[in-house]
Amino acid sequence: MPYRTITAENAAAALGAAVACARDLADGGAVPAVLVPSLPAVARLRRALADGGGALGVRAATFSSWIADRWELFGDGRRLVSAAERTLLVRRAIGEAAEGGAASDGALADAGAYAAGRGISPAALEATPGTVDLVAGLAREALPWLVEAGPSDGASLSDGERAVVAALARYAAGLRAAGLCEFSEVVRALSETLPASPVVTLGFDEPGCALGRMLDALSERADVVRVDDACCAPDGAPGRNGELQSLLGRLFAPVDGAAVEPTGVVRFLLPAGRYAAPALVARTLADAVLAERAAARREGRAPLCVCAACREPAALFAETADFLARRGVDAAVSARMPFAQTGFGRAFLALAEFAWGSGPCAAKAADFVLSPFSGVPQRAAWALDAAWRGDRTAGRARIEADLRAASEVLDAALPALGRDDADAALAVLEERLRRMGGLDEAYRAEQLAAIACARRFAAACARAGEPLAGVLELLARQPVSSGAREGAVEGAAPDAPREPSVLFMGLADAAERPPCSCAVLVLCDLEASSYPVRPAEDAATLILEKRGLAACGDALATSRRRFFRALSCARDAVVCERVLSTVDADEAYPAVMYEELIDCYRPDPTRTDDLDRATGLPQVLVPFAERAGEDALHANLAPGDDASDAEAWEVPASGDVSPAARGRVVLPRTGGPAPCGRPAAPVLSPSAIESYLECPCKWFSLRRLRLSAPDAGFGPLEMGSFSHGVLKSFYEHFIETGNAKVAPGNLEEARALMRETFARHLAFQPELKRKANPLLPLTAFERAEAHGLERRLVSYLDREAALLPGFSPAFFELDFGTREPFAYGGFELRGSVDRIDVNGRGQAVVIDYKGSLSPDYALSSASPAATAGGAMLPHKVQALVYAQAARRLLGLEVVGALYVSYGRDGRVAGAFDRTALGAADVPGIDAGACGVPGPAAEAVGAGSFAELADKVEEGISQAARSMAAGHVSPDPRGADPCGFCPVLACERRR
């Protein structure tokens, strides 16, 4: 029987040819089927058949639905595999090959033999989502022809490509074992068994392997007619503007010198960058709708819609819908998105990963509990999140108990997931969604569609024998139909369109619309990055090409056909939008189709002297172009708002507080007012003072605004608090055994006690409150870190034995300012001294433990502090503040304020009195940088250690007054003042 091909000039002519062929075949007594690629094409075909008086017996269907229907009638009883089942079974086939598992039945054993016979490594493929998609696509299109090819057919395949074919063989065996069949297998079977009835195909520009093989086989016993659309001439649709008709006639045609005459029907929007585009497009859409409504009223007809074709329809809708609604223009968008990008999808995946996952689970639980589907009030949800993040011991059992106590929804959903009953859990969550009030109906519909998608996938998992818990990454990729509408049509004027006034869609969807079906077409994102023209040469196409099952498609021809058909749907005008610059301020290159369109207006496209340099357009089109810059921030971000209502102000520097607001910078104070009704004095800590001197903005952010993360950690803070506690406890017990201090003679005893003390303290860390910064090693790495800290503390004892001979530890964690106020520099001071060593002459040395030391800890690091009135102060002042406290509280002569590192560096820094101590008394210290008297002390203006402590107090007093006055502008001092600062946008960050 003949296999005829009819090539029409345009889509309308192709449709007419297909209808005519179908009618001729039907008139001859046959029952033809007309196959098209999409449901919108089916609807157009049925309307065309009906408009011509109908064609009795003509079946209009998509290729997929026709095959499914024929299989129901002429199949062998096996069921067609669904898309979800295909994905699951392909993943299993790849995974079994990677694991090298032996097959249990004969079919699977044959699949293993297939791979072994071709020398394919079992681990040649990994079941990544991309690989699963590739193999699944090949299976649907060409499974039987790929699997049943002879050994010589695979000679040109690479090892990876042969591994793909082997995975397909294993998948085919799995289908047979499950009583299922693949689409391409059905096509092959029907090609041999279908009754001889004619088939007409329409709109398949590049028939795939399955359709091509089917048509070749059917043409041997029935009439087969393929109708193609060449997209080379405009249709004769009445009402299309003359310039658009001329443009369609010239587009992609050989240059003959007759350029299209511009009249303004084709216009151009040229925003300088991405941020200027939405406002420009929104105004254009609103103006087009209002103009079309006015024209429709004059002509007594219903207005047509305006279409916006873009790369990401949902994103453009979100950016423009509010403005359109304020102009009285309703708009709608319909799109498909992955399950994981829906609100419900994100929440359910988090809940499922919490219920079925391993390892840390608090973050996943928080992601779900903070969603609207949890049934937990927002305040309670944030409290749970903070509690879990602040407690590293919070395990799965405790978190689950918290969740079930907080929400009836979770009290029902979590047990269902615990018994792997995803459908029951989804039913609970769906009921919650349906009961939720105050939701936008489009949002509710999208989430319900996501729930339906999850239920279908869970059912497919059950049929395929795959637990949903193991394939969540595949569920995340399942497509969900979503849509939104802004601006209700109800109550609109009688001349309101029956469909939304503005439809947002992809370019391919615009190409599916009938000719002249919209008043204005706005083509957005016409840059090369959005619409690249490159052949689809992936592993799948290469395998098909090597096996002779398909040829690589013509990417340029495909892009041209899509663009031509999209232009054909416009009746009155076309607007082309493209940005001139990328987000990196580089030139944005136009799409090929855009350049071919503007070339239609040029008599000689090879010339360049007729182009405008600023826009890239021919000079004749420049009057019809509108540009917009990104500098008009208000107009771009809030299009349509009254600019007179906008307020503008200079952006203040980070941390800059106006004089009027400085009084709101509140400092900690004592519980009640001071005598005589005066305000209570501020209560500060040495660490707060040091932080303020390091940078006022950092102090304000961390200590007053408390911008640090709420998470309990395992880092320097926790290790420091733990080490301080261990060192204090160690010396207290060491002294109880009769030892005054660590010395060479008792070093072994000290090491044993240190290890015992470390183990004892580590054991009770889980019992500590969050404010105590417990050290909780939970992972193997953290346990290794804790063991390393133990070794460092034990090694520190060697240095401790040589430190301050003649002195003995006398005070540990000496508290001041808590029970009785302690005045310092005009304010109250509160804190505790790590350790104070005393000798027999009444001299004392203050010791502040540190995990490591930087040059900032030396006295010589002093620099002017603007917040202290320009006074020279050391970058680290805590030890000197403690020295002053020890002088006043204990009446001792303090001769040293030392920072002692128990870490690997083994350094000592700070300040010491050279008249009482020598460098040999403090091993590891730089006497020139820390000795008093000396150059370092002279820079501060001190001739003795006592004078140094007084000078530091005077400078700190000035800084405290600045702090109380609300001066918190950035003023970083020291080697690394910006470390751990949360103000990342600070102008003075370094």
Short mmCIF file of C-alpha atoms in Angstrom, two decimals, residues 155-569:
data_model
loop_
_atom_site.label_atom_id
_atom_site.label_comp_id
_atom_site.label_asym_id
_atom_site.label_seq_id
_atom_site.Cartn_x
_atom_site.Cartn_y
_atom_site.Cartn_z
CA ALA A 155 30.36 -3.20 17.78
CA SER A 156 30.44 0.59 17.45
CA LEU A 157 29.03 1.26 20.91
CA SER A 158 31.23 2.44 23.73
CA ASP A 159 31.41 0.54 27.03
CA GLY A 160 29.00 3.00 28.62
CA GLU A 161 26.56 2.72 25.71
CA ARG A 162 26.70 -1.07 25.84
CA ALA A 163 25.99 -0.81 29.59
CA VAL A 164 22.87 1.21 28.76
CA VAL A 165 21.69 -1.46 26.33
CA ALA A 166 22.37 -4.15 28.93
CA ALA A 167 20.31 -2.22 31.46
CA LEU A 168 17.51 -2.07 28.89
CA ALA A 169 17.67 -5.85 28.51
CA ARG A 170 17.39 -6.30 32.26
CA TYR A 171 14.49 -3.83 32.32
CA ALA A 172 12.71 -5.74 29.55
CA ALA A 173 13.09 -8.94 31.54
CA GLY A 174 11.69 -7.19 34.61
CA LEU A 175 8.67 -6.05 32.60
CA ARG A 176 7.94 -9.59 31.48
CA ALA A 177 8.27 -10.89 35.01
CA ALA A 178 5.76 -8.28 36.22
CA GLY A 179 3.26 -8.91 33.41
CA LEU A 180 3.86 -5.44 31.96
CA CYS A 181 4.88 -4.19 28.55
CA GLU A 182 6.61 -1.06 27.29
CA PHE A 183 5.05 1.42 24.86
CA SER A 184 7.60 0.63 22.15
CA GLU A 185 6.99 -3.11 22.63
CA VAL A 186 3.27 -2.51 22.13
CA VAL A 187 3.98 -0.47 19.00
CA ARG A 188 6.04 -3.30 17.57
CA ALA A 189 3.43 -5.93 18.41
CA LEU A 190 0.57 -3.88 16.97
CA SER A 191 2.56 -3.18 13.81
CA GLU A 192 2.25 -6.89 13.06
CA THR A 193 -1.30 -7.58 14.32
CA LEU A 194 -3.42 -4.48 13.66
CA PRO A 195 -6.16 -4.83 11.03
CA ALA A 196 -5.46 -3.04 7.78
CA SER A 197 -6.97 0.39 8.44
CA PRO A 198 -5.56 3.68 7.09
CA VAL A 199 -3.60 6.10 9.23
CA VAL A 200 -2.99 9.82 8.70
CA THR A 201 -0.37 11.64 10.79
CA LEU A 202 -0.32 15.40 11.26
CA GLY A 203 2.20 17.62 13.04
CA PHE A 204 5.00 15.11 13.63
CA ASP A 205 7.91 17.14 12.34
CA GLU A 206 10.43 14.46 13.28
CA PRO A 207 8.68 11.13 13.93
CA GLY A 208 10.53 9.11 16.51
CA CYS A 209 11.61 5.51 16.25
CA ALA A 210 8.33 4.00 17.47
CA LEU A 211 6.05 6.03 15.20
CA GLY A 212 8.36 5.66 12.21
CA ARG A 213 8.53 1.87 12.57
CA MET A 214 4.75 1.67 13.03
CA LEU A 215 4.04 3.69 9.88
CA ASP A 216 6.53 1.67 7.82
CA ALA A 217 4.93 -1.59 8.94
CA LEU A 218 1.33 -0.42 8.43
CA SER A 219 2.09 0.95 4.95
CA GLU A 220 2.65 -2.61 3.74
CA ARG A 221 -1.05 -3.41 4.18
CA ALA A 222 -2.93 -0.09 4.55
CA ASP A 223 -2.90 3.51 3.37
CA VAL A 224 -0.53 5.69 5.38
CA VAL A 225 -0.42 9.43 4.83
CA ARG A 226 2.04 11.74 6.57
CA VAL A 227 1.11 15.43 6.46
CA ASP A 228 3.93 17.86 7.27
CA ASP A 229 3.91 21.61 7.89
CA ALA A 230 6.83 23.28 6.11
CA CYS A 231 6.23 26.66 7.83
CA CYS A 232 7.23 28.51 4.68
CA ALA A 233 4.23 30.74 3.93
CA PRO A 234 1.47 32.47 5.91
CA ASP A 235 -1.99 31.03 6.09
CA GLY A 236 -4.96 32.94 4.76
CA ALA A 237 -6.53 33.59 8.16
CA PRO A 238 -8.84 36.61 7.85
CA GLY A 239 -8.12 39.66 9.95
CA ARG A 240 -4.35 39.32 10.32
CA ASN A 241 -2.55 42.62 10.06
CA GLY A 242 -0.85 43.23 6.72
CA GLU A 243 2.61 43.75 8.21
CA LEU A 244 2.37 40.45 10.11
CA GLN A 245 1.23 38.71 6.92
CA SER A 246 4.21 40.13 5.05
CA LEU A 247 6.57 39.16 7.88
CA LEU A 248 5.37 35.53 7.84
CA GLY A 249 5.83 35.47 4.07
CA ARG A 250 9.37 36.78 4.29
CA LEU A 251 10.51 34.89 7.41
CA PHE A 252 12.92 32.04 6.63
CA ALA A 253 12.43 32.64 2.91
CA PRO A 254 15.30 33.34 0.48
CA VAL A 255 16.29 37.01 0.45
CA ASP A 256 14.82 38.69 -2.64
CA GLY A 257 15.45 42.32 -1.76
CA ALA A 258 11.85 43.08 -0.81
CA ALA A 259 12.10 44.05 2.85
CA VAL A 260 9.01 44.23 5.03
CA GLU A 261 7.76 47.78 5.49
CA PRO A 262 7.49 48.58 9.25
CA THR A 263 4.30 50.22 10.47
CA GLY A 264 4.69 49.72 14.23
CA VAL A 265 2.72 46.49 14.36
CA VAL A 266 5.94 44.68 15.28
CA ARG A 267 7.54 46.43 18.25
CA PHE A 268 10.51 45.84 20.49
CA LEU A 269 11.11 46.05 24.24
CA LEU A 270 14.78 46.42 25.14
CA PRO A 271 15.36 46.54 28.90
CA ALA A 272 18.94 47.23 29.89
CA GLY A 273 18.95 44.18 32.18
CA ARG A 274 16.84 41.51 33.78
CA TYR A 275 15.46 43.74 36.56
CA ALA A 276 13.99 46.24 34.10
CA ALA A 277 12.13 43.63 32.04
CA PRO A 278 9.02 42.77 34.14
CA ALA A 279 7.77 46.35 34.46
CA LEU A 280 8.23 46.98 30.75
CA VAL A 281 6.43 43.77 29.82
CA ALA A 282 3.62 44.38 32.34
CA ARG A 283 2.83 47.84 30.96
CA THR A 284 2.86 46.48 27.42
CA LEU A 285 0.47 43.66 28.30
CA ALA A 286 -1.94 45.95 30.13
CA ASP A 287 -1.99 48.49 27.29
CA ALA A 288 -2.57 45.74 24.72
CA VAL A 289 -5.51 44.28 26.68
CA LEU A 290 -7.17 47.63 27.23
CA ALA A 291 -6.75 48.56 23.56
CA GLU A 292 -8.23 45.22 22.45
CA ARG A 293 -11.22 45.64 24.78
CA ALA A 294 -11.88 49.09 23.39
CA ALA A 295 -11.65 47.83 19.80
CA ALA A 296 -13.97 44.92 20.61
CA ARG A 297 -16.59 47.29 22.04
CA ARG A 298 -16.47 49.44 18.91
CA GLU A 299 -16.80 46.42 16.64
CA GLY A 300 -19.41 44.62 18.74
CA ARG A 301 -17.43 41.42 19.25
CA ALA A 302 -15.73 39.54 22.08
CA PRO A 303 -12.15 40.58 22.64
CA LEU A 304 -9.28 38.22 22.01
CA CYS A 305 -6.70 37.43 24.64
CA VAL A 306 -3.11 38.65 24.74
CA CYS A 307 -0.41 35.97 24.95
CA ALA A 308 2.95 36.30 26.66
CA ALA A 309 5.35 33.57 25.54
CA CYS A 310 8.45 33.32 27.69
CA ARG A 311 11.06 30.97 29.05
CA GLU A 312 9.59 30.74 32.58
CA PRO A 313 5.86 31.58 32.43
CA ALA A 314 5.20 31.07 36.15
CA ALA A 315 8.01 33.45 37.13
CA LEU A 316 6.86 36.20 34.75
CA PHE A 317 3.27 35.79 35.92
CA ALA A 318 4.36 36.24 39.55
CA GLU A 319 6.29 39.40 38.64
CA THR A 320 3.50 41.07 36.64
CA ALA A 321 0.12 39.74 37.82
CA ASP A 322 -0.36 42.27 40.65
CA PHE A 323 0.25 45.21 38.33
CA LEU A 324 -2.13 43.78 35.73
CA ALA A 325 -4.83 43.25 38.36
CA ARG A 326 -4.55 46.89 39.47
CA ARG A 327 -5.13 47.88 35.84
CA GLY A 328 -8.26 45.69 35.74
CA VAL A 329 -6.59 42.98 33.66
CA ASP A 330 -7.04 39.35 34.64
CA ALA A 331 -4.24 36.93 33.87
CA ALA A 332 -3.58 33.22 34.12
CA VAL A 333 -0.69 30.81 33.80
CA SER A 334 -0.55 27.08 33.44
CA ALA A 335 2.69 25.18 33.83
CA ARG A 336 4.28 21.98 35.02
CA MET A 337 6.84 21.84 37.76
CA PRO A 338 8.69 19.11 39.65
CA PHE A 339 6.97 17.78 42.76
CA ALA A 340 9.84 19.09 44.91
CA GLN A 341 9.19 22.67 43.77
CA THR A 342 5.61 22.74 45.01
CA GLY A 343 4.89 23.86 48.55
CA PHE A 344 3.44 20.50 49.51
CA GLY A 345 6.23 18.64 47.74
CA ARG A 346 8.94 20.38 49.74
CA ALA A 347 7.08 19.76 52.99
CA PHE A 348 6.25 16.11 52.34
CA LEU A 349 9.77 15.24 51.20
CA ALA A 350 11.12 16.79 54.40
CA LEU A 351 8.66 14.77 56.51
CA ALA A 352 9.41 11.55 54.61
CA GLU A 353 13.18 12.03 54.93
CA PHE A 354 12.70 12.61 58.66
CA ALA A 355 10.56 9.50 59.05
CA TRP A 356 12.62 7.19 56.83
CA GLY A 357 16.07 8.76 56.78
CA SER A 358 19.14 8.24 58.90
CA GLY A 359 21.60 10.67 60.42
CA PRO A 360 20.77 14.22 61.57
CA CYS A 361 17.03 14.78 61.35
CA ALA A 362 16.27 18.04 63.16
CA ALA A 363 16.56 20.17 60.02
CA LYS A 364 14.09 17.99 58.10
CA ALA A 365 11.63 17.99 60.98
CA ALA A 366 11.88 21.78 61.20
CA ASP A 367 11.32 22.16 57.44
CA PHE A 368 8.03 20.31 57.74
CA VAL A 369 6.81 21.76 61.04
CA LEU A 370 7.32 25.29 59.69
CA SER A 371 5.16 24.53 56.64
CA PRO A 372 1.42 25.28 56.64
CA PHE A 373 0.64 21.56 56.27
CA SER A 374 1.94 20.57 59.71
CA GLY A 375 -0.97 21.98 61.71
CA VAL A 376 1.51 23.55 64.17
CA PRO A 377 1.05 27.29 64.89
CA GLN A 378 3.95 29.37 63.63
CA ARG A 379 5.08 30.53 67.06
CA ALA A 380 5.14 26.98 68.38
CA ALA A 381 6.88 25.76 65.22
CA TRP A 382 9.70 28.32 65.59
CA ALA A 383 10.03 27.37 69.26
CA LEU A 384 10.42 23.70 68.33
CA ASP A 385 12.99 24.60 65.67
CA ALA A 386 15.02 26.62 68.18
CA ALA A 387 14.80 23.86 70.80
CA TRP A 388 16.05 21.18 68.40
CA ARG A 389 18.80 23.34 66.95
CA GLY A 390 19.97 24.32 70.41
CA ASP A 391 20.26 20.73 71.65
CA ARG A 392 22.69 18.43 69.86
CA THR A 393 21.37 15.47 71.84
CA ALA A 394 17.90 15.86 70.37
CA GLY A 395 17.43 12.52 68.64
CA ARG A 396 14.80 11.11 66.35
CA ALA A 397 12.68 9.68 69.18
CA ARG A 398 12.50 12.97 71.07
CA ILE A 399 11.78 15.00 67.95
CA GLU A 400 9.05 12.61 66.87
CA ALA A 401 7.49 12.84 70.31
CA ASP A 402 7.59 16.65 70.10
CA LEU A 403 5.99 16.58 66.66
CA ARG A 404 3.19 14.24 67.65
CA ALA A 405 2.47 16.26 70.79
CA ALA A 406 2.34 19.51 68.80
CA SER A 407 -0.05 18.45 66.03
CA GLU A 408 -2.92 16.03 65.50
CA VAL A 409 -1.91 15.89 61.85
CA LEU A 410 1.54 14.62 62.73
CA ASP A 411 0.18 12.34 65.42
CA ALA A 412 -1.62 10.49 62.64
CA ALA A 413 0.82 10.95 59.72
CA LEU A 414 4.04 9.86 61.44
CA PRO A 415 2.75 6.43 62.56
CA ALA A 416 1.43 5.88 59.03
CA LEU A 417 4.85 6.60 57.57
CA GLY A 418 6.38 4.42 60.27
CA ARG A 419 4.49 1.43 58.90
CA ASP A 420 5.30 2.47 55.29
CA ASP A 421 1.70 3.46 54.59
CA ALA A 422 2.33 6.58 52.52
CA ASP A 423 -1.24 6.67 51.23
CA ALA A 424 -2.64 6.95 54.75
CA ALA A 425 -0.19 9.74 55.58
CA LEU A 426 -1.09 11.57 52.38
CA ALA A 427 -4.80 11.23 53.21
CA VAL A 428 -4.22 12.90 56.59
CA LEU A 429 -2.27 15.73 54.99
CA GLU A 430 -4.87 16.17 52.25
CA GLU A 431 -7.62 16.49 54.85
CA ARG A 432 -5.54 19.14 56.62
CA LEU A 433 -5.10 21.05 53.34
CA ARG A 434 -8.80 20.96 52.51
CA ARG A 435 -9.69 22.31 55.99
CA MET A 436 -7.20 25.19 55.82
CA GLY A 437 -8.87 28.56 55.41
CA GLY A 438 -7.58 31.75 53.82
CA LEU A 439 -5.74 30.01 50.99
CA ASP A 440 -5.68 31.25 47.43
CA GLU A 441 -7.71 28.75 45.44
CA ALA A 442 -5.04 28.43 42.75
CA TYR A 443 -2.47 27.63 45.45
CA ARG A 444 -4.82 25.09 47.03
CA ALA A 445 -5.40 23.45 43.64
CA GLU A 446 -1.66 23.23 43.01
CA GLN A 447 -1.03 21.55 46.36
CA LEU A 448 -3.91 19.12 45.81
CA ALA A 449 -2.39 18.26 42.44
CA ALA A 450 0.92 17.61 44.21
CA ILE A 451 -0.81 15.29 46.69
CA ALA A 452 -2.47 13.43 43.81
CA CYS A 453 0.93 13.09 42.14
CA ALA A 454 2.44 11.65 45.33
CA ARG A 455 -0.44 9.19 45.68
CA ARG A 456 -0.04 8.00 42.09
CA PHE A 457 3.67 7.54 42.59
CA ALA A 458 3.17 5.71 45.89
CA ALA A 459 0.69 3.39 44.17
CA ALA A 460 3.20 2.76 41.39
CA CYS A 461 5.81 1.93 44.02
CA ALA A 462 3.44 -0.59 45.56
CA ARG A 463 2.77 -2.24 42.19
CA ALA A 464 6.48 -2.33 41.37
CA GLY A 465 7.41 -3.67 44.79
CA GLU A 466 9.64 -0.69 45.54
CA PRO A 467 9.40 1.03 48.95
CA LEU A 468 8.73 4.72 48.55
CA ALA A 469 11.37 5.43 51.18
CA GLY A 470 14.11 4.34 48.78
CA VAL A 471 13.01 6.39 45.77
CA LEU A 472 12.21 9.82 47.20
CA GLU A 473 14.64 11.41 44.75
CA LEU A 474 12.46 10.10 41.91
CA LEU A 475 9.28 11.37 43.55
CA ALA A 476 10.92 14.80 43.79
CA ARG A 477 11.21 14.88 39.97
CA GLN A 478 7.64 13.82 39.16
CA PRO A 479 5.80 16.52 37.16
CA VAL A 480 2.86 18.36 38.72
CA SER A 481 0.44 20.49 36.75
CA SER A 482 0.11 23.90 38.33
CA GLY A 483 -1.73 27.06 37.48
CA ALA A 484 -2.65 30.43 38.87
CA ARG A 485 -5.09 33.18 38.06
CA GLU A 486 -5.14 36.79 39.17
CA GLY A 487 -8.09 39.10 38.74
CA ALA A 488 -11.46 37.38 38.78
CA VAL A 489 -13.55 37.36 35.62
CA GLU A 490 -16.79 37.20 37.61
CA GLY A 491 -18.57 40.53 37.61
CA ALA A 492 -16.56 41.79 34.65
CA ALA A 493 -18.10 43.82 31.88
CA PRO A 494 -20.18 41.95 29.29
CA ASP A 495 -17.41 42.40 26.75
CA ALA A 496 -14.88 40.58 28.95
CA PRO A 497 -13.17 37.67 27.14
CA ARG A 498 -14.23 34.12 27.83
CA GLU A 499 -10.65 33.18 28.57
CA PRO A 500 -8.27 35.27 30.70
CA SER A 501 -7.23 38.55 29.17
CA VAL A 502 -3.54 37.62 29.43
CA LEU A 503 -2.23 34.10 29.08
CA PHE A 504 1.34 33.33 30.12
CA MET A 505 2.83 30.31 28.37
CA GLY A 506 5.98 28.82 26.91
CA LEU A 507 6.96 29.40 23.30
CA ALA A 508 6.05 25.80 22.43
CA ASP A 509 2.54 26.34 23.85
CA ALA A 510 2.16 29.51 21.80
CA ALA A 511 3.14 27.50 18.71
CA GLU A 512 0.22 25.13 19.46
CA ARG A 513 -2.38 27.89 19.29
CA PRO A 514 -4.55 28.29 16.17
CA PRO A 515 -3.75 31.11 13.70
CA CYS A 516 -4.96 34.56 14.75
CA SER A 517 -6.13 33.25 18.12
CA CYS A 518 -4.69 36.15 20.14
CA ALA A 519 -4.78 39.87 19.53
CA VAL A 520 -1.17 40.52 20.54
CA LEU A 521 1.71 38.12 21.05
CA VAL A 522 4.51 39.27 23.39
CA LEU A 523 7.62 37.18 22.83
CA CYS A 524 9.92 37.49 25.85
CA ASP A 525 13.47 36.38 26.66
CA LEU A 526 14.64 36.40 23.04
CA GLU A 527 18.29 35.91 23.97
CA ALA A 528 20.58 33.16 22.77
CA SER A 529 20.96 31.89 26.34
CA SER A 530 17.20 31.34 26.62
CA TYR A 531 16.69 29.82 23.17
CA PRO A 532 19.96 28.23 22.06
CA VAL A 533 20.07 26.48 18.72
CA ARG A 534 22.14 23.35 19.15
CA PRO A 535 21.55 19.72 18.22
CA ALA A 536 20.39 17.38 20.97
CA GLU A 537 23.40 15.07 20.92
CA ASP A 538 23.16 13.15 24.17
CA ALA A 539 23.86 9.51 24.90
CA ALA A 540 20.34 8.47 23.89
CA THR A 541 20.44 10.07 20.45
CA LEU A 542 23.93 8.68 19.81
CA ILE A 543 22.83 5.12 20.67
CA LEU A 544 19.77 5.39 18.42
CA GLU A 545 21.85 6.83 15.62
CA LYS A 546 24.52 4.12 15.91
CA ARG A 547 21.85 1.43 15.84
CA GLY A 548 20.25 3.03 12.80
CA LEU A 549 17.01 3.72 14.64
CA ALA A 550 16.96 7.51 14.35
CA ALA A 551 18.97 10.36 12.92
CA CYS A 552 20.05 13.47 14.77
CA GLY A 553 17.41 16.15 14.33
CA ASP A 554 17.91 19.54 12.72
CA ALA A 555 17.93 21.97 15.66
CA LEU A 556 17.72 25.08 13.46
CA ALA A 557 14.73 23.76 11.52
CA THR A 558 12.97 22.80 14.75
CA SER A 559 13.50 26.27 16.23
CA ARG A 560 12.31 27.94 13.03
CA ARG A 561 9.10 25.90 12.88
CA ARG A 562 8.29 26.65 16.51
CA PHE A 563 8.91 30.37 16.06
CA PHE A 564 6.92 30.57 12.82
CA ARG A 565 3.91 28.85 14.36
CA ALA A 566 4.03 31.06 17.43
CA LEU A 567 4.06 34.20 15.26
CA SER A 568 1.10 32.85 13.31
CA CYS A 569 -1.16 32.94 16.38
#
